[in-house]
PDB file of C-alpha atoms in Angstrom:
ATOM      1  CA  UNK O   1     -88.547  16.826 139.114  1.00  0.00           C
ATOM      2  CA  UNK O   2     -86.563  19.715 140.509  1.00  0.00           C
ATOM      3  CA  UNK O   3     -84.287  19.922 137.258  1.00  0.00           C
ATOM      4  CA  UNK O   4     -88.326  20.685 135.494  1.00  0.00           C
ATOM      5  CA  UNK O   5     -89.032  23.435 137.833  1.00  0.00           C
ATOM      6  CA  UNK O   6     -85.497  24.844 137.323  1.00  0.00           C
ATOM      7  CA  UNK O   7     -85.109  25.000 133.671  1.00  0.00           C
ATOM      8  CA  UNK O   8     -88.033  25.877 132.972  1.00  0.00           C
ATOM      9  CA  UNK O   9     -86.841  28.971 136.015  1.00  0.00           C
ATOM     10  CA  UNK O  10     -84.021  29.488 134.299  1.00  0.00           C
ATOM     11  CA  UNK O  11     -85.601  29.803 131.069  1.00  0.00           C
ATOM     12  CA  UNK O  12     -88.129  32.322 132.714  1.00  0.00           C
ATOM     13  CA  UNK O  13     -85.579  34.289 134.280  1.00  0.00           C
ATOM     14  CA  UNK O  14     -83.701  34.821 131.553  1.00  0.00           C
ATOM     15  CA  UNK O  15     -86.651  36.126 129.102  1.00  0.00           C
ATOM     16  CA  UNK O  16     -87.344  38.130 132.316  1.00  0.00           C
ATOM     17  CA  UNK O  17     -83.986  40.145 132.079  1.00  0.00           C
ATOM     18  CA  UNK O  18     -83.013  40.479 128.937  1.00  0.00           C
ATOM     19  CA  UNK O  19     -85.640  42.325 128.602  1.00  0.00           C
ATOM     20  CA  UNK O  20     -85.139  44.392 131.930  1.00  0.00           C
ATOM     21  CA  UNK O  21     -81.477  44.894 130.090  1.00  0.00           C
ATOM     22  CA  UNK O  22     -82.805  45.806 126.572  1.00  0.00           C
ATOM     23  CA  UNK O  23     -85.615  48.168 127.629  1.00  0.00           C
ATOM     24  CA  UNK O  24     -83.374  50.360 129.975  1.00  0.00           C
ATOM     25  CA  UNK O  25     -83.186  53.922 129.615  1.00  0.00           C
ATOM     26  CA  UNK O  26     -79.783  55.012 128.472  1.00  0.00           C
ATOM     27  CA  UNK O  27     -80.996  58.420 127.277  1.00  0.00           C
ATOM     28  CA  UNK O  28     -82.970  61.030 129.180  1.00  0.00           C
ATOM     29  CA  UNK O  29     -83.105  64.400 127.347  1.00  0.00           C
ATOM     30  CA  UNK O  30     -82.671  63.186 122.940  1.00  0.00           C
ATOM     31  CA  UNK O  31     -82.028  66.632 122.117  1.00  0.00           C
ATOM     32  CA  UNK O  32     -79.162  67.625 124.384  1.00  0.00           C
ATOM     33  CA  UNK O  33     -78.449  64.249 124.955  1.00  0.00           C
ATOM     34  CA  UNK O  34     -78.198  63.481 127.893  1.00  0.00           C
ATOM     35  CA  UNK O  35     -76.407  60.162 129.303  1.00  0.00           C
ATOM     36  CA  UNK O  36     -76.098  57.937 132.011  1.00  0.00           C
ATOM     37  CA  UNK O  37     -73.005  57.523 131.445  1.00  0.00           C
ATOM     38  CA  UNK O  38     -69.944  59.377 131.976  1.00  0.00           C
ATOM     39  CA  UNK O  39     -67.812  59.930 128.174  1.00  0.00           C
ATOM     40  CA  UNK O  40     -65.539  57.447 127.083  1.00  0.00           C
ATOM     41  CA  UNK O  41     -61.898  56.121 128.811  1.00  0.00           C
ATOM     42  CA  UNK O  42     -60.082  53.733 127.247  1.00  0.00           C
ATOM     43  CA  UNK O  43     -59.896  50.260 128.550  1.00  0.00           C
ATOM     44  CA  UNK O  44     -62.732  47.705 128.823  1.00  0.00           C
ATOM     45  CA  UNK O  45     -65.747  49.377 130.642  1.00  0.00           C
ATOM     46  CA  UNK O  46     -66.355  51.386 127.515  1.00  0.00           C
ATOM     47  CA  UNK O  47     -65.806  48.890 124.968  1.00  0.00           C
ATOM     48  CA  UNK O  48     -68.849  46.572 126.923  1.00  0.00           C
ATOM     49  CA  UNK O  49     -70.813  49.820 127.448  1.00  0.00           C
ATOM     50  CA  UNK O  50     -70.716  49.858 124.244  1.00  0.00           C
ATOM     51  CA  UNK O  51     -71.067  46.485 123.580  1.00  0.00           C
ATOM     52  CA  UNK O  52     -73.977  45.676 126.003  1.00  0.00           C
ATOM     53  CA  UNK O  53     -76.660  44.484 124.483  1.00  0.00           C
ATOM     54  CA  UNK O  54     -75.547  42.168 121.903  1.00  0.00           C
ATOM     55  CA  UNK O  55     -73.555  40.604 124.673  1.00  0.00           C
ATOM     56  CA  UNK O  56     -76.429  40.859 126.956  1.00  0.00           C
ATOM     57  CA  UNK O  57     -78.327  39.083 123.734  1.00  0.00           C
ATOM     58  CA  UNK O  58     -76.381  36.906 123.355  1.00  0.00           C
ATOM     59  CA  UNK O  59     -75.329  35.220 126.996  1.00  0.00           C
ATOM     60  CA  UNK O  60     -78.945  35.277 126.971  1.00  0.00           C
ATOM     61  CA  UNK O  61     -80.014  33.173 124.130  1.00  0.00           C
ATOM     62  CA  UNK O  62     -76.588  30.199 125.354  1.00  0.00           C
ATOM     63  CA  UNK O  63     -78.699  30.713 128.152  1.00  0.00           C
ATOM     64  CA  UNK O  64     -82.055  29.576 127.012  1.00  0.00           C
ATOM     65  CA  UNK O  65     -80.477  27.405 124.484  1.00  0.00           C
ATOM     66  CA  UNK O  66     -79.153  25.741 127.459  1.00  0.00           C
ATOM     67  CA  UNK O  67     -82.203  25.190 130.196  1.00  0.00           C
ATOM     68  CA  UNK O  68     -83.772  23.692 126.941  1.00  0.00           C
ATOM     69  CA  UNK O  69     -81.295  21.421 126.770  1.00  0.00           C
ATOM     70  CA  UNK O  70     -81.690  21.103 131.072  1.00  0.00           C
ATOM     71  CA  UNK O  71     -85.402  20.188 130.489  1.00  0.00           C
ATOM     72  CA  UNK O  72     -83.962  17.039 127.319  1.00  0.00           C
ATOM     73  CA  UNK O  73     -81.373  15.577 130.185  1.00  0.00           C
ATOM     74  CA  UNK O  74     -83.338  16.194 133.451  1.00  0.00           C
ATOM     75  CA  UNK O  75     -86.458  13.832 131.061  1.00  0.00           C
ATOM     76  CA  UNK O  76     -83.573  11.533 129.573  1.00  0.00           C
ATOM     77  CA  UNK O  77     -81.478  11.491 132.413  1.00  0.00           C
ATOM     78  CA  UNK O  78     -78.328  12.275 130.868  1.00  0.00           C
ATOM     79  CA  UNK O  79     -75.842  13.006 133.504  1.00  0.00           C
ATOM     80  CA  UNK O  80     -73.478  14.668 131.522  1.00  0.00           C
ATOM     81  CA  UNK O  81     -76.291  17.282 129.929  1.00  0.00           C
ATOM     82  CA  UNK O  82     -76.954  18.219 133.071  1.00  0.00           C
ATOM     83  CA  UNK O  83     -73.564  18.875 134.369  1.00  0.00           C
ATOM     84  CA  UNK O  84     -72.731  20.919 131.516  1.00  0.00           C
ATOM     85  CA  UNK O  85     -76.536  22.981 131.819  1.00  0.00           C
ATOM     86  CA  UNK O  86     -74.672  23.262 136.774  1.00  0.00           C
ATOM     87  CA  UNK O  87     -71.886  24.302 134.473  1.00  0.00           C
ATOM     88  CA  UNK O  88     -73.054  27.050 132.023  1.00  0.00           C
ATOM     89  CA  UNK O  89     -75.040  28.854 134.956  1.00  0.00           C
ATOM     90  CA  UNK O  90     -71.879  29.524 136.831  1.00  0.00           C
ATOM     91  CA  UNK O  91     -70.960  31.032 133.770  1.00  0.00           C
ATOM     92  CA  UNK O  92     -73.474  33.197 132.903  1.00  0.00           C
ATOM     93  CA  UNK O  93     -74.372  35.090 136.374  1.00  0.00           C
ATOM     94  CA  UNK O  94     -70.756  35.076 136.642  1.00  0.00           C
ATOM     95  CA  UNK O  95     -70.386  36.709 133.134  1.00  0.00           C
ATOM     96  CA  UNK O  96     -73.417  39.037 134.392  1.00  0.00           C
ATOM     97  CA  UNK O  97     -71.651  40.213 137.551  1.00  0.00           C
ATOM     98  CA  UNK O  98     -68.582  40.881 135.742  1.00  0.00           C
ATOM     99  CA  UNK O  99     -70.853  43.078 133.127  1.00  0.00           C
ATOM    100  CA  UNK O 100     -72.609  44.524 136.112  1.00  0.00           C
ATOM    101  CA  UNK O 101     -69.506  45.871 138.180  1.00  0.00           C
ATOM    102  CA  UNK O 102     -67.596  47.004 135.260  1.00  0.00           C
ATOM    103  CA  UNK O 103     -71.336  49.345 133.500  1.00  0.00           C
ATOM    104  CA  UNK O 104     -71.688  50.766 137.268  1.00  0.00           C
ATOM    105  CA  UNK O 105     -68.412  52.043 137.170  1.00  0.00           C
ATOM    106  CA  UNK O 106     -69.268  54.361 134.371  1.00  0.00           C
ATOM    107  CA  UNK O 107     -71.982  55.655 135.858  1.00  0.00           C
ATOM    108  CA  UNK O 108     -71.980  59.837 136.042  1.00  0.00           C
ATOM    109  CA  UNK O 109     -72.209  60.137 139.883  1.00  0.00           C
ATOM    110  CA  UNK O 110     -76.109  61.840 139.664  1.00  0.00           C
ATOM    111  CA  UNK O 111     -77.273  57.895 138.326  1.00  0.00           C
ATOM    112  CA  UNK O 112     -75.762  56.704 141.136  1.00  0.00           C
ATOM    113  CA  UNK O 113     -78.812  55.062 142.925  1.00  0.00           C
ATOM    114  CA  UNK O 114     -78.990  52.958 139.686  1.00  0.00           C
ATOM    115  CA  UNK O 115     -76.079  50.940 139.724  1.00  0.00           C
ATOM    116  CA  UNK O 116     -77.424  49.185 143.165  1.00  0.00           C
ATOM    117  CA  UNK O 117     -81.082  48.936 141.207  1.00  0.00           C
ATOM    118  CA  UNK O 118     -78.707  46.788 139.068  1.00  0.00           C
ATOM    119  CA  UNK O 119     -76.528  44.942 141.087  1.00  0.00           C
ATOM    120  CA  UNK O 120     -79.675  43.468 143.316  1.00  0.00           C
ATOM    121  CA  UNK O 121     -81.536  42.504 140.535  1.00  0.00           C
ATOM    122  CA  UNK O 122     -77.810  40.329 139.875  1.00  0.00           C
ATOM    123  CA  UNK O 123     -77.284  39.671 143.404  1.00  0.00           C
ATOM    124  CA  UNK O 124     -81.325  38.192 143.420  1.00  0.00           C
ATOM    125  CA  UNK O 125     -80.776  36.421 139.943  1.00  0.00           C
ATOM    126  CA  UNK O 126     -77.554  34.243 140.917  1.00  0.00           C
ATOM    127  CA  UNK O 127     -79.642  33.236 144.563  1.00  0.00           C
ATOM    128  CA  UNK O 128     -82.264  32.360 142.189  1.00  0.00           C
ATOM    129  CA  UNK O 129     -80.070  30.563 140.194  1.00  0.00           C
ATOM    130  CA  UNK O 130     -77.780  28.947 142.501  1.00  0.00           C
ATOM    131  CA  UNK O 131     -80.546  27.899 144.974  1.00  0.00           C
ATOM    132  CA  UNK O 132     -81.654  25.357 142.731  1.00  0.00           C
ATOM    133  CA  UNK O 133     -77.995  24.748 141.845  1.00  0.00           C
ATOM    134  CA  UNK O 134     -77.788  22.216 144.209  1.00  0.00           C
ATOM    135  CA  UNK O 135     -80.423  20.113 143.528  1.00  0.00           C
ATOM    136  CA  UNK O 136     -79.557  19.435 139.555  1.00  0.00           C
ATOM    137  CA  UNK O 137     -76.439  18.174 140.606  1.00  0.00           C
ATOM    138  CA  UNK O 138     -77.849  15.645 143.478  1.00  0.00           C
ATOM    139  CA  UNK O 139     -80.166  14.848 141.294  1.00  0.00           C
ATOM    140  CA  UNK O 140     -77.281  14.197 138.364  1.00  0.00           C
ATOM    141  CA  UNK O 141     -75.070  12.583 141.353  1.00  0.00           C
ATOM    142  CA  UNK O 142     -78.093  10.173 141.670  1.00  0.00           C
ATOM    143  CA  UNK O 143     -78.058   9.484 137.222  1.00  0.00           C
ATOM    144  CA  UNK O 144     -74.478   8.938 137.664  1.00  0.00           C
ATOM    145  CA  UNK O 145     -74.542   6.757 140.031  1.00  0.00           C
ATOM    146  CA  UNK O 146     -77.644   4.782 138.868  1.00  0.00           C
ATOM    147  CA  UNK O 147     -75.672   3.888 135.525  1.00  0.00           C
ATOM    148  CA  UNK O 148     -72.553   3.219 136.617  1.00  0.00           C
ATOM    149  CA  UNK O 149     -74.461   0.554 139.057  1.00  0.00           C
ATOM    150  CA  UNK O 150     -75.669  -0.403 136.066  1.00  0.00           C
ATOM    151  CA  UNK O 151     -72.633  -1.288 133.441  1.00  0.00           C
ATOM    152  CA  UNK O 152     -70.440  -2.974 136.342  1.00  0.00           C
ATOM    153  CA  UNK O 153     -73.795  -5.303 137.481  1.00  0.00           C
ATOM    154  CA  UNK O 154     -75.023  -6.311 133.402  1.00  0.00           C
ATOM    155  CA  UNK O 155     -70.777  -7.149 133.210  1.00  0.00           C
ATOM    156  CA  UNK O 156     -70.018  -9.087 136.506  1.00  0.00           C
ATOM    157  CA  UNK O 157     -72.863 -10.160 136.816  1.00  0.00           C
ATOM    158  CA  UNK O 158     -72.538 -14.273 136.153  1.00  0.00           C
ATOM    159  CA  UNK O 159     -74.991 -17.370 136.544  1.00  0.00           C
ATOM    160  CA  UNK O 160     -75.079 -18.737 139.446  1.00  0.00           C
ATOM    161  CA  UNK O 161     -76.787 -22.258 140.656  1.00  0.00           C
ATOM    162  CA  UNK O 162     -79.804 -20.733 142.428  1.00  0.00           C
ATOM    163  CA  UNK O 163     -80.618 -18.678 138.049  1.00  0.00           C
ATOM    164  CA  UNK O 164     -80.238 -21.785 137.131  1.00  0.00           C
ATOM    165  CA  UNK O 165     -82.566 -23.341 134.930  1.00  0.00           C
ATOM    166  CA  UNK O 166     -83.006 -27.337 136.613  1.00  0.00           C
ATOM    167  CA  UNK O 167     -86.342 -27.733 134.482  1.00  0.00           C
ATOM    168  CA  UNK O 168     -84.155 -29.889 131.733  1.00  0.00           C
ATOM    169  CA  UNK O 169     -81.537 -32.070 134.038  1.00  0.00           C
ATOM    170  CA  UNK O 170     -84.417 -34.373 133.986  1.00  0.00           C
ATOM    171  CA  UNK O 171     -84.496 -34.945 130.055  1.00  0.00           C
ATOM    172  CA  UNK O 172     -80.918 -37.108 129.020  1.00  0.00           C
ATOM    173  CA  UNK O 173     -80.150 -37.936 125.160  1.00  0.00           C
ATOM    174  CA  UNK O 174     -82.093 -41.072 124.680  1.00  0.00           C
ATOM    175  CA  UNK O 175     -85.501 -39.193 124.957  1.00  0.00           C
ATOM    176  CA  UNK O 176     -83.999 -36.711 122.228  1.00  0.00           C
ATOM    177  CA  UNK O 177     -83.613 -39.261 119.734  1.00  0.00           C
ATOM    178  CA  UNK O 178     -86.618 -41.857 120.126  1.00  0.00           C
ATOM    179  CA  UNK O 179     -87.821 -43.999 117.126  1.00  0.00           C
TER     180      UNK O 179
END
């Protein structure tokens, strides 16, 4: 049950933060072209800053698909899909956190308070996502144990004396061939 809630939360949270990221104002005065970011210096930060929208859109699209996959795997009791969804959630959050750290390094000094807002949003999203992970892992382990137990029980179960049907024991060969 909690996996379904985690999947719905993940989907809605991803859409919400995608909207926040895509609607962020980076140029304050269009005529003067006053940006909140410093001039580009060689390194990875300017590249991440330039491609931020594409990276976020790609990560959010994959995360939305994985959230639907989490809902489907929770419904069909597919433990491999649940585990993959949990691993993707960790990878997504760590990638997003690294992007926030890289982008915050590029902010101008007068806009450094904005970096705190970025960090608060990112850390709150990480905490909410990571709060759901133990429940998903527990459900995944329970499904794995059930499938493993049913697989080994089916292979090793031998008929015992108590499971043999004795209702035909009184019928002999002579009763079958009467003329």
